[in-house]
Coordinates of C-alpha atoms and ligand atoms in Angstrom, one line a residue:
Chain J
X1 CA 11.0 -7.2 -18.7
X2 CA 10.1 -10.0 -16.4
X3 CA 11.4 -9.7 -12.9
X4 CA 12.2 -12.5 -10.6
X5 CA 12.2 -11.2 -7.1
X6 CA 14.4 -14.1 -6.0
X7 CA 17.2 -13.0 -8.2
X8 CA 17.4 -9.5 -6.8
X9 CA 19.4 -10.1 -3.6
X10 CA 22.4 -7.9 -3.0
X11 CA 25.7 -9.6 -2.4
X12 CA 26.1 -7.6 0.8
X13 CA 22.8 -9.0 2.2
X14 CA 23.2 -12.6 1.0
X15 CA 23.0 -15.1 3.8
X16 CA 20.6 -13.0 6.0
X17 CA 17.2 -14.4 6.9
X18 CA 14.1 -13.0 5.2
X19 CA 13.4 -10.9 8.2
X20 CA 16.9 -9.4 8.3
X21 CA 16.8 -8.9 4.6
X22 CA 13.5 -7.1 4.9
X23 CA 14.7 -4.9 7.7
X24 CA 17.9 -4.0 5.8
X25 CA 15.7 -3.0 2.8
X26 CA 13.5 -0.9 5.0
X27 CA 16.5 0.9 6.5
X28 CA 17.6 1.7 3.0
X29 CA 14.2 3.0 2.2
X30 CA 14.2 5.1 5.3
X31 CA 17.4 6.7 3.8
X32 CA 15.3 7.5 0.7
X33 CA 17.0 4.8 -1.5
X34 CA 14.7 4.5 -4.5
X35 CA 16.3 1.3 -5.7
X36 CA 15.6 -0.4 -2.4
X37 CA 12.0 0.9 -2.6
X38 CA 11.6 -0.7 -6.0
X39 CA 13.0 -4.0 -4.8
X40 CA 10.6 -3.8 -1.8
X41 CA 7.7 -3.2 -4.2
X42 CA 8.4 -6.3 -6.3
X43 CA 9.4 -8.6 -3.4
X44 CA 6.6 -7.7 -0.9
X45 CA 3.5 -6.6 -2.7
X46 CA 2.5 -9.9 -4.3
X47 CA 1.7 -11.3 -0.8
X48 CA 0.3 -8.1 0.4
X49 CA -1.8 -7.5 -2.7
X50 CA -3.3 -11.0 -2.6
X51 CA -4.2 -10.5 1.1
X52 CA -5.9 -7.2 0.1
X53 CA -7.8 -9.1 -2.5
X54 CA -9.7 -10.9 0.3
X55 CA -11.1 -7.5 1.4
X56 CA -11.4 -5.7 -1.9
X57 CA -12.2 -8.4 -4.4
X58 CA -11.0 -6.2 -7.3
X59 CA -7.5 -5.8 -8.7
X60 CA -8.2 -2.1 -9.5
X61 CA -9.2 -1.4 -5.8
X62 CA -6.1 -3.3 -4.7
X63 CA -4.0 -1.1 -6.9
X64 CA -5.4 1.9 -5.1
X65 CA -4.7 0.3 -1.7
X66 CA -1.2 -0.7 -2.7
X67 CA -0.5 2.9 -3.8
X68 CA -1.5 4.1 -0.3
X69 CA 0.5 1.3 1.3
X70 CA 3.7 2.1 -0.6
X71 CA 3.3 5.8 0.2
X72 CA 3.2 4.9 4.0
X73 CA 6.3 2.7 3.5
X74 CA 8.2 5.5 1.8
X75 CA 7.3 8.0 4.5
X76 CA 7.5 5.7 7.6
X77 CA 10.1 3.1 6.9
X78 CA 12.2 4.6 9.6
X79 CA 9.4 4.1 12.2
X80 CA 9.5 0.3 12.1
X81 CA 10.8 -1.0 15.4
X82 CA 12.0 -4.6 15.4
X83 CA 11.5 -4.8 19.2
X84 CA 7.8 -4.3 18.8
X85 CA 7.3 -7.3 16.5
X86 CA 8.0 -9.0 13.2
X87 CA 8.4 -7.0 10.0
X88 CA 5.6 -8.9 8.2
X89 CA 3.2 -8.2 11.1
X90 CA 3.9 -4.5 10.8
X91 CA 3.5 -4.6 7.0
X92 CA 0.2 -6.6 7.2
X93 CA -1.1 -4.1 9.8
X94 CA -0.5 -1.2 7.4
X95 CA -2.0 -3.3 4.5
X96 CA -5.1 -4.2 6.5
X97 CA -5.6 -0.6 7.5
X98 CA -5.2 0.8 3.9
X99 CA -7.4 -1.9 2.4
X100 CA -10.2 -1.2 4.8
X101 CA -10.0 2.5 4.0
X102 CA -10.3 1.8 0.3
X103 CA -13.2 -0.6 1.0
X104 CA -14.9 2.1 3.1
X105 CA -14.4 4.7 0.4
X106 CA -15.8 2.3 -2.2
X107 CA -18.8 1.4 0.0
X108 CA -19.6 5.1 0.5
X109 CA -19.2 5.7 -3.2
X110 CA -21.5 2.7 -4.0
X111 CA -24.1 4.0 -1.5
X112 CA -24.1 7.4 -3.2
X113 CA -24.3 5.9 -6.6
X114 CA -27.2 3.6 -5.6
X115 CA -29.1 6.4 -3.9
X116 CA -28.7 8.5 -7.1
X117 CA -29.6 5.8 -9.6
X118 CA -31.2 3.1 -7.5
X119 CA -28.6 0.7 -8.7
X120 CA -27.5 -2.0 -6.3
X121 CA -23.8 -2.9 -6.3
X122 CA -23.8 -6.3 -8.0
X123 CA -20.2 -6.9 -7.0
X124 CA -21.6 -7.3 -3.5
X125 CA -18.9 -5.4 -1.7
X126 CA -21.5 -4.5 1.0
X127 CA -21.3 -7.6 3.1
X128 CA -24.1 -7.3 5.6
X129 CA -26.1 -10.5 6.0
X130 CA -28.8 -9.5 3.6
X131 CA -26.6 -8.8 0.6
X132 CA -24.5 -11.8 1.2
X133 CA -27.6 -13.9 1.0
X134 CA -28.7 -12.1 -2.1
X135 CA -25.4 -13.0 -3.8
X136 CA -25.6 -16.5 -2.6
X137 CA -29.0 -17.1 -4.0
X138 CA -28.5 -15.1 -7.1
X139 CA -29.0 -16.7 -10.5
X140 CA -25.3 -17.4 -11.0
X141 CA -25.2 -19.4 -7.8
X142 CA -27.9 -22.1 -8.0
X143 CA -27.5 -24.3 -5.0
X144 CA -27.6 -27.4 -7.1
X145 CA -24.2 -26.7 -8.6
X146 CA -22.7 -26.6 -5.1
X147 CA -23.5 -30.2 -4.5
X148 CA -21.6 -31.3 -7.5
X149 CA -18.4 -29.5 -6.5
X150 CA -15.2 -30.7 -5.0
X151 CA -14.8 -30.2 -1.3
X152 CA -12.2 -27.4 -1.8
X153 CA -14.6 -25.6 -4.2
X154 CA -17.5 -25.8 -1.7
X155 CA -15.4 -24.2 1.0
X156 CA -14.0 -21.5 -1.3
X157 CA -17.5 -20.7 -2.5
X158 CA -18.8 -20.6 1.1
X159 CA -15.8 -18.5 2.3
X160 CA -16.4 -15.9 -0.4
X161 CA -19.8 -15.4 1.2
X162 CA -18.3 -14.3 4.5
X163 CA -17.8 -10.6 5.4
X164 CA -14.4 -9.2 4.6
X165 CA -13.7 -9.0 8.3
X166 CA -14.2 -12.7 8.6
X167 CA -12.3 -13.6 5.5
X168 CA -9.4 -11.5 6.6
X169 CA -9.1 -13.1 9.9
X170 CA -9.3 -16.7 8.4
X171 CA -6.7 -15.7 5.9
X172 CA -4.3 -14.4 8.6
X173 CA -4.7 -17.5 10.6
X174 CA -4.8 -20.3 8.1
X175 CA -2.9 -18.8 5.2
X176 CA -0.4 -16.4 6.7
X177 CA -0.1 -18.6 9.9
X178 CA -0.1 -15.7 12.4
X179 CA -0.6 -16.5 16.1
X180 CA -3.6 -14.8 17.8
X181 CA -1.4 -12.0 19.2
X182 CA -0.1 -11.2 15.8
X183 CA -3.6 -11.2 14.3
X184 CA -4.6 -8.9 17.0
X185 CA -1.7 -6.5 16.2
X186 CA -2.5 -6.6 12.5
X187 CA -6.2 -6.0 12.8
X188 CA -5.7 -3.6 15.7
X189 CA -8.1 -5.5 18.0
X190 CA -7.9 -7.1 21.4
X191 CA -6.8 -10.7 21.4
X192 CA -10.2 -11.8 22.7
X193 CA -12.0 -10.1 19.8
X194 CA -9.7 -12.0 17.4
X195 CA -10.5 -15.3 19.0
X196 CA -14.2 -14.6 19.0
X197 CA -14.1 -13.4 15.4
X198 CA -12.5 -16.6 14.1
X199 CA -15.0 -18.6 16.1
X200 CA -17.9 -16.6 14.5
X201 CA -16.4 -16.8 11.1
X202 CA -16.4 -20.6 11.4
X203 CA -20.0 -20.5 12.8
X204 CA -21.2 -18.4 9.9
X205 CA -19.4 -20.7 7.4
X206 CA -21.2 -23.7 8.9
X207 CA -24.5 -21.9 8.6
X208 CA -23.9 -21.0 4.9
X209 CA -23.1 -24.6 4.2
X210 CA -26.1 -26.0 6.1
X211 CA -28.4 -23.7 4.2
X212 CA -27.1 -25.4 1.0
X213 CA -27.8 -28.8 2.5
X214 CA -24.2 -29.6 3.3
X215 CA -23.2 -30.8 6.7
X216 CA -20.0 -28.9 7.4
X217 CA -18.9 -31.6 9.9
X218 CA -19.1 -34.4 7.4
X219 CA -16.9 -32.7 4.8
X220 CA -14.2 -35.1 3.6
X221 CA -15.4 -37.9 5.7
X222 CA -15.8 -36.1 9.0
X223 CA -13.6 -36.1 12.1
X224 CA -11.7 -39.3 13.0
Chain O
X1 CA -23.3 -34.5 21.4
X2 CA -25.1 -34.1 24.7
X3 CA -22.0 -33.7 27.0
X4 CA -22.1 -30.5 29.2
X5 CA -20.4 -27.5 27.7
X6 CA -17.8 -26.4 30.3
X7 CA -16.1 -23.1 30.6
X8 CA -12.9 -25.0 29.6
X9 CA -14.6 -26.2 26.4
X10 CA -15.4 -22.6 25.4
X11 CA -11.9 -21.5 26.0
X12 CA -10.4 -24.4 24.2
X13 CA -12.7 -24.1 21.2
X14 CA -11.4 -20.6 20.7
X15 CA -7.8 -21.9 20.6
X16 CA -8.4 -24.6 18.0
X17 CA -7.6 -22.6 14.9
X18 CA -4.1 -21.9 16.2
X19 CA -3.7 -25.5 17.4
X20 CA -4.2 -26.5 13.7
X21 CA -1.5 -24.0 12.6
X22 CA 0.8 -25.0 15.4
X23 CA 1.3 -21.5 16.7
X24 CA 0.2 -22.0 20.3
X25 CA 2.7 -22.0 23.2
X26 CA 3.4 -25.4 24.7
X27 CA 1.2 -25.2 27.8
X28 CA -1.7 -24.1 25.6
X29 CA -0.9 -26.9 23.2
X30 CA -1.0 -29.6 25.9
X31 CA -4.2 -28.2 27.3
X32 CA -5.9 -28.4 23.9
X33 CA -4.5 -32.0 23.3
X34 CA -5.8 -33.2 26.7
X35 CA -9.2 -31.6 26.1
X36 CA -9.6 -33.0 22.7
X37 CA -9.3 -36.6 24.1
X38 CA -12.5 -36.1 26.0
X39 CA -14.5 -33.7 23.8
X40 CA -16.1 -34.9 20.6
X41 CA -17.5 -31.5 19.9
X42 CA -14.0 -30.0 19.8
X43 CA -12.8 -32.8 17.6
X44 CA -15.6 -32.0 15.2
X45 CA -14.6 -28.3 15.2
X46 CA -11.0 -29.2 14.7
X47 CA -11.9 -31.2 11.6
X48 CA -13.7 -28.2 10.1
X49 CA -10.8 -25.9 10.8
X50 CA -8.4 -28.5 9.2
X51 CA -10.5 -28.3 6.0
X52 CA -10.3 -24.5 6.1
X53 CA -6.6 -24.6 6.4
X54 CA -6.3 -26.8 3.3
X55 CA -8.7 -24.7 1.3
X56 CA -6.9 -21.5 2.2
X57 CA -3.7 -22.9 1.0
X58 CA -5.3 -23.9 -2.3
X59 CA -7.0 -20.5 -2.8
X60 CA -3.9 -18.5 -2.2
X61 CA -2.2 -19.9 -5.2
X62 CA -4.5 -17.9 -7.5
X63 CA -2.2 -14.9 -7.6
X64 CA -5.1 -12.7 -8.7
X65 CA -3.2 -9.5 -8.1
X66 CA 0.3 -8.8 -9.5
X67 CA 2.7 -5.9 -9.1
X68 CA 3.6 -4.1 -12.3
X69 CA 6.4 -1.8 -13.4
X70 CA 3.7 0.7 -14.6
X71 CA 2.2 1.0 -11.2
X72 CA 5.6 1.4 -9.6
X73 CA 6.5 4.2 -12.0
X74 CA 3.2 5.9 -11.1
X75 CA 4.0 5.5 -7.4
X76 CA 7.4 7.1 -7.9
X77 CA 5.8 9.9 -9.9
X78 CA 3.5 10.6 -6.9
X79 CA 6.5 10.6 -4.6
X80 CA 8.4 13.0 -6.8
X81 CA 5.5 15.4 -6.8
X82 CA 5.2 15.1 -3.0
X83 CA 8.9 15.8 -2.6
X84 CA 8.5 18.8 -4.9
X85 CA 5.7 20.2 -2.7
X86 CA 7.8 19.6 0.4
X87 CA 10.7 21.4 -1.1
X88 CA 8.5 24.3 -2.1
X89 CA 7.3 24.6 1.4
X90 CA 10.8 24.7 2.7
X91 CA 11.8 27.4 0.2
X92 CA 8.7 29.5 1.1
X93 CA 9.5 29.2 4.8
X94 CA 13.1 30.3 4.2
X95 CA 11.9 33.1 2.0
X96 CA 9.5 34.4 4.7
X97 CA 12.4 34.2 7.2
X98 CA 14.6 36.3 4.9
X99 CA 11.8 38.9 4.5
X100 CA 11.4 39.1 8.2
X101 CA 15.1 39.6 8.7
X102 CA 15.2 42.3 6.1
X103 CA 12.3 44.1 7.7
X104 CA 13.9 43.8 11.1
X105 CA 17.0 45.5 9.6
X106 CA 14.9 48.4 8.5
X107 CA 13.4 48.7 11.9
X108 CA 16.9 49.2 13.4
X109 CA 17.5 52.2 11.2
X110 CA 16.9 55.5 13.2
X111 CA 13.7 57.2 12.1
X112 CA 15.2 60.4 10.6
X113 CA 17.7 58.4 8.6
X114 CA 15.0 56.0 7.5
X115 CA 12.8 58.8 6.1
X116 CA 15.8 60.6 4.6
X117 CA 16.6 57.4 2.7
X118 CA 13.0 57.0 1.6
X119 CA 12.5 60.5 0.4
X120 CA 15.9 61.1 -0.9
X121 CA 16.4 58.1 -3.1
X122 CA 13.1 56.4 -3.4
X123 CA 15.0 53.3 -2.5
X124 CA 12.5 52.2 0.0
X125 CA 9.7 52.0 -2.5
X126 CA 11.9 50.1 -4.9
X127 CA 13.0 47.8 -2.2
X128 CA 9.5 47.1 -1.0
X129 CA 8.5 46.3 -4.5
X130 CA 11.3 43.9 -4.8
X131 CA 10.4 42.3 -1.4
X132 CA 6.8 41.8 -2.3
X133 CA 7.2 40.7 -5.9
X134 CA 10.2 38.6 -5.6
X135 CA 9.5 35.2 -7.3
X136 CA 10.0 32.2 -5.2
X137 CA 12.2 29.6 -6.9
X138 CA 10.6 26.2 -7.4
X139 CA 7.4 27.2 -5.7
X140 CA 5.5 28.2 -8.8
X141 CA 4.9 25.3 -11.2
X142 CA 4.3 28.0 -13.8
X143 CA 8.1 28.1 -14.0
X144 CA 7.7 25.0 -16.1
X145 CA 5.1 26.6 -18.3
X146 CA 7.7 28.5 -20.1
X147 CA 9.6 25.3 -20.8
X148 CA 6.8 22.7 -21.3
X149 CA 3.0 22.6 -21.4
X150 CA 1.2 24.2 -18.5
X151 CA 0.1 20.8 -17.2
X152 CA 2.3 18.2 -18.9
X153 CA 0.4 15.1 -19.9
X154 CA 2.1 12.2 -18.1
X155 CA 2.0 9.2 -20.4
X156 CA 3.4 6.1 -18.7
X157 CA 4.0 4.4 -22.0
X158 CA 6.5 7.0 -23.1
X159 CA 10.1 6.7 -22.0
X160 CA 11.3 9.0 -19.2
X161 CA 14.7 10.3 -18.2
X162 CA 16.2 11.6 -15.0
X163 CA 18.4 14.6 -15.7
X164 CA 20.6 17.0 -13.7
X165 CA 21.6 20.4 -15.1
X166 CA 24.7 22.3 -14.1
X167 CA 24.1 25.3 -12.0
X168 CA 25.0 27.9 -14.6
X169 CA 22.5 26.7 -17.2
X170 CA 20.0 29.3 -18.4
X171 CA 16.3 28.9 -19.1
X172 CA 17.0 29.5 -22.8
X173 CA 19.5 26.8 -22.8
X174 CA 17.1 24.3 -21.2
X175 CA 14.4 25.4 -23.6
X176 CA 16.7 24.8 -26.6
X177 CA 17.7 21.3 -25.2
X178 CA 14.0 20.3 -24.8
X179 CA 13.1 21.5 -28.2
X180 CA 16.0 19.7 -29.8
X181 CA 15.3 16.4 -28.0
X182 CA 11.5 16.7 -28.3
X183 CA 11.2 16.2 -24.6
X184 CA 9.1 17.9 -21.9
X185 CA 9.7 18.4 -18.2
X186 CA 7.2 16.5 -16.2
X187 CA 8.5 16.9 -12.7
X188 CA 11.4 18.2 -10.6
X189 CA 13.7 19.2 -9.2
X190 CA 13.9 16.6 -6.5
X191 CA 15.8 17.3 -3.3
X192 CA 18.9 16.2 -5.2
X193 CA 18.1 18.6 -8.1
X194 CA 16.9 15.8 -10.4
X195 CA 14.3 16.6 -13.1
X196 CA 12.1 14.1 -14.9
X197 CA 11.8 14.4 -18.7
X198 CA 9.3 12.6 -20.9
X199 CA 10.3 11.9 -24.4
X200 CA 7.9 12.0 -27.3
X201 CA 9.2 8.8 -29.0
X202 CA 9.2 5.2 -28.0
X203 CA 11.6 3.7 -30.5
X204 CA 14.6 2.3 -28.5
X205 CA 17.3 3.5 -30.8
X206 CA 16.0 7.0 -30.9
X207 CA 15.7 7.0 -27.1
X208 CA 19.3 5.8 -26.8
X209 CA 20.5 8.4 -29.3
X210 CA 18.7 11.2 -27.4
X211 CA 20.3 10.0 -24.1
X212 CA 23.8 10.0 -25.8
X213 CA 23.3 13.5 -27.2
X214 CA 22.1 14.9 -23.9
X215 CA 25.0 13.3 -22.1
X216 CA 27.5 15.1 -24.4
X217 CA 25.7 18.4 -24.1
X218 CA 27.8 20.9 -22.2
X219 CA 25.6 21.9 -19.2
X220 CA 24.2 18.5 -18.3
X221 CA 25.7 16.7 -15.4
X222 CA 23.7 13.5 -15.5
X223 CA 21.2 11.7 -17.8
X224 CA 19.7 8.3 -17.2
X225 CA 16.7 6.5 -18.6
X226 CA 14.2 5.6 -15.9
X227 CA 14.2 1.8 -15.9
X228 CA 10.8 0.3 -15.2
X229 CA 8.8 3.0 -16.9
X230 CA 8.6 0.9 -20.0
X231 CA 8.9 -2.6 -18.8
X232 CA 5.2 -3.6 -19.1
Ligands
ZN1 ZN1 -14.6 -29.1 23.8

């Protein structure tokens, strides 16, 4: 059975904005309505799951984080307070938290594995500078190919070399279009930290590109 | 690029990402606009952020993670189990409360009468045995052992049913129903008294037939196939 989330609107809730629809759904979940919970799962997790992919890089790990996320929604749907902010900000905050927890768990597991077997995690989920560099200069990523790529590909390639923290913040700003206060709420950081983090992510990105001989400021013709 | 870096420049440079996405308030927006006219360094940064925005919009379309009916069924399974545990806790608490009440009642009996009762009839011993050994309904999963396997193998490919029995159904009657339909109990009861059954067959017609048979059985109040368990 193929589900089209767009076709699952109740006649009662038709005409409401997405935010209102979401809040109605959440109220039903708070009353332990399993059908509402199922609708929530199919309507909301595609965006949440792909956001988690920025941190976790693996669909299996995202499955795990989504399980945790859905459990929190089931148990805490009644705790959402519309006066405190947008529904999506609240949801992304939970998603961010759960994804980081799974990431931490995975990192600990990889560490234990590697100390047992001296095997390094080739997936490179351990994004300190050193391993990011290792991945970037690995045999599958010869710098020569980079030069032949389209602009979008170069940036995608470079962004994948950033730490999850930096990738998340860039995603929240440029993809989800959250203002700095919302990003601060989602990542549970002060506003100034968020501003600095985006700034550093950009700086790091420019460094990665420069190391590959690409002038980041001349991408696509440079500023006008 | 040799113009002096002012404190204003640093502040504005940090706002550029949100200038691009148009999520600044209007005083901030005007400040950034004014600064950009005089600062080539910020214009350069702005250009890079603009590329980032375009790239992010491209990369989001990949949809590399998708929800699945199988995962949702597994989540519901987890929630059902959690509810079962919660319910067991509540029952245990009530049971403890009842025991305490019964003991308090004993304590109100005057001592001579108490001992008389104990020695004369042996009722105290019997009663104590009952109090201590009384089984707690729902608490012990082993309750299912008599009806299904000790730890039922949950197979998400097999069809599952929600079922509600009437209050006067006996264990033997449930056992007979399960044997007849080739089903096993995998969880329940939920707070509403709903059990989850797993069937051993996948063929749609057989499943439908089993559902119809169960619906017409005398001590079954509700039967419904769990939609979504089989949709992947
Ligand atoms: Zn400037």
